[in-house]
């Protein structure tokens, strides 16, 4: 079942994203407001896609 391998990869990627965002926000160079908006927008798109999948499974 492809889901069985995709979900662990998604969780690992999410953990990596979390570490990277936190690192960028704590870094020596500040993250611009535009970059923050872009990151939030990208995260929102991913959340919407995940919500659609969850809704489909609840079907």
PDB file of C-alpha atoms in Angstrom:
ATOM      1  CA  UNK A   1       0.000   0.000   0.000  1.00  0.00           C
ATOM      2  CA  UNK A   2       1.654   3.273  -1.101  1.00  0.00           C
ATOM      3  CA  UNK A   3       0.089   5.168   1.823  1.00  0.00           C
ATOM      4  CA  UNK A   4       2.098   3.001   4.214  1.00  0.00           C
ATOM      5  CA  UNK A   5       5.369   4.348   2.850  1.00  0.00           C
ATOM      6  CA  UNK A   6       4.204   7.855   1.980  1.00  0.00           C
ATOM      7  CA  UNK A   7       2.994   8.764   5.469  1.00  0.00           C
ATOM      8  CA  UNK A   8       6.326   8.123   7.244  1.00  0.00           C
ATOM      9  CA  UNK A   9       8.081  10.164   4.528  1.00  0.00           C
ATOM     10  CA  UNK A  10       5.573  12.987   4.999  1.00  0.00           C
ATOM     11  CA  UNK A  11       6.105  12.961   8.766  1.00  0.00           C
ATOM     12  CA  UNK A  12       9.884  13.027   8.315  1.00  0.00           C
ATOM     13  CA  UNK A  13       9.618  15.906   5.844  1.00  0.00           C
ATOM     14  CA  UNK A  14       7.357  17.783   8.256  1.00  0.00           C
ATOM     15  CA  UNK A  15       9.868  17.312  11.079  1.00  0.00           C
ATOM     16  CA  UNK A  16      12.634  18.610   8.799  1.00  0.00           C
ATOM     17  CA  UNK A  17      10.513  21.608   7.776  1.00  0.00           C
ATOM     18  CA  UNK A  18       9.826  22.388  11.434  1.00  0.00           C
ATOM     19  CA  UNK A  19      13.534  22.312  12.275  1.00  0.00           C
ATOM     20  CA  UNK A  20      14.427  24.467   9.272  1.00  0.00           C
ATOM     21  CA  UNK A  21      11.767  27.114   9.914  1.00  0.00           C
ATOM     22  CA  UNK A  22      12.723  27.354  13.572  1.00  0.00           C
ATOM     23  CA  UNK A  23      16.392  27.584  12.610  1.00  0.00           C
ATOM     24  CA  UNK A  24      15.699  30.339  10.067  1.00  0.00           C
ATOM     25  CA  UNK A  25      13.664  32.320  12.579  1.00  0.00           C
ATOM     26  CA  UNK A  26      16.389  32.032  15.231  1.00  0.00           C
ATOM     27  CA  UNK A  27      19.231  32.651  12.770  1.00  0.00           C
ATOM     28  CA  UNK A  28      21.590  35.595  12.740  1.00  0.00           C
ATOM     29  CA  UNK A  29      20.002  37.089   9.645  1.00  0.00           C
ATOM     30  CA  UNK A  30      16.375  38.063   9.973  1.00  0.00           C
ATOM     31  CA  UNK A  31      13.703  36.590   7.740  1.00  0.00           C
ATOM     32  CA  UNK A  32      11.919  39.310   5.786  1.00  0.00           C
ATOM     33  CA  UNK A  33       8.215  39.891   6.184  1.00  0.00           C
ATOM     34  CA  UNK A  34       7.714  38.860   2.549  1.00  0.00           C
ATOM     35  CA  UNK A  35       9.569  35.583   3.101  1.00  0.00           C
ATOM     36  CA  UNK A  36       7.436  34.876   6.169  1.00  0.00           C
ATOM     37  CA  UNK A  37       4.271  35.525   4.159  1.00  0.00           C
ATOM     38  CA  UNK A  38       5.521  33.196   1.416  1.00  0.00           C
ATOM     39  CA  UNK A  39       6.285  30.452   3.942  1.00  0.00           C
ATOM     40  CA  UNK A  40       2.857  30.832   5.572  1.00  0.00           C
ATOM     41  CA  UNK A  41       1.197  30.713   2.163  1.00  0.00           C
ATOM     42  CA  UNK A  42       3.053  27.529   1.196  1.00  0.00           C
ATOM     43  CA  UNK A  43       2.168  25.911   4.515  1.00  0.00           C
ATOM     44  CA  UNK A  44      -1.487  26.906   4.065  1.00  0.00           C
ATOM     45  CA  UNK A  45      -1.553  25.270   0.610  1.00  0.00           C
ATOM     46  CA  UNK A  46      -0.184  22.048   2.078  1.00  0.00           C
ATOM     47  CA  UNK A  47      -2.714  22.153   4.905  1.00  0.00           C
ATOM     48  CA  UNK A  48      -5.552  22.586   2.430  1.00  0.00           C
ATOM     49  CA  UNK A  49      -4.377  19.590   0.420  1.00  0.00           C
ATOM     50  CA  UNK A  50      -4.096  17.467   3.557  1.00  0.00           C
ATOM     51  CA  UNK A  51      -7.571  18.588   4.640  1.00  0.00           C
ATOM     52  CA  UNK A  52      -8.970  17.507   1.261  1.00  0.00           C
ATOM     53  CA  UNK A  53      -7.391  14.071   1.678  1.00  0.00           C
ATOM     54  CA  UNK A  54      -8.735  13.762   5.215  1.00  0.00           C
ATOM     55  CA  UNK A  55     -12.216  14.709   4.006  1.00  0.00           C
ATOM     56  CA  UNK A  56     -11.989  12.178   1.196  1.00  0.00           C
ATOM     57  CA  UNK A  57     -11.093   9.433   3.712  1.00  0.00           C
ATOM     58  CA  UNK A  58     -13.969  10.413   5.983  1.00  0.00           C
ATOM     59  CA  UNK A  59     -16.200  10.091   2.911  1.00  0.00           C
TER      60      UNK A  59
END
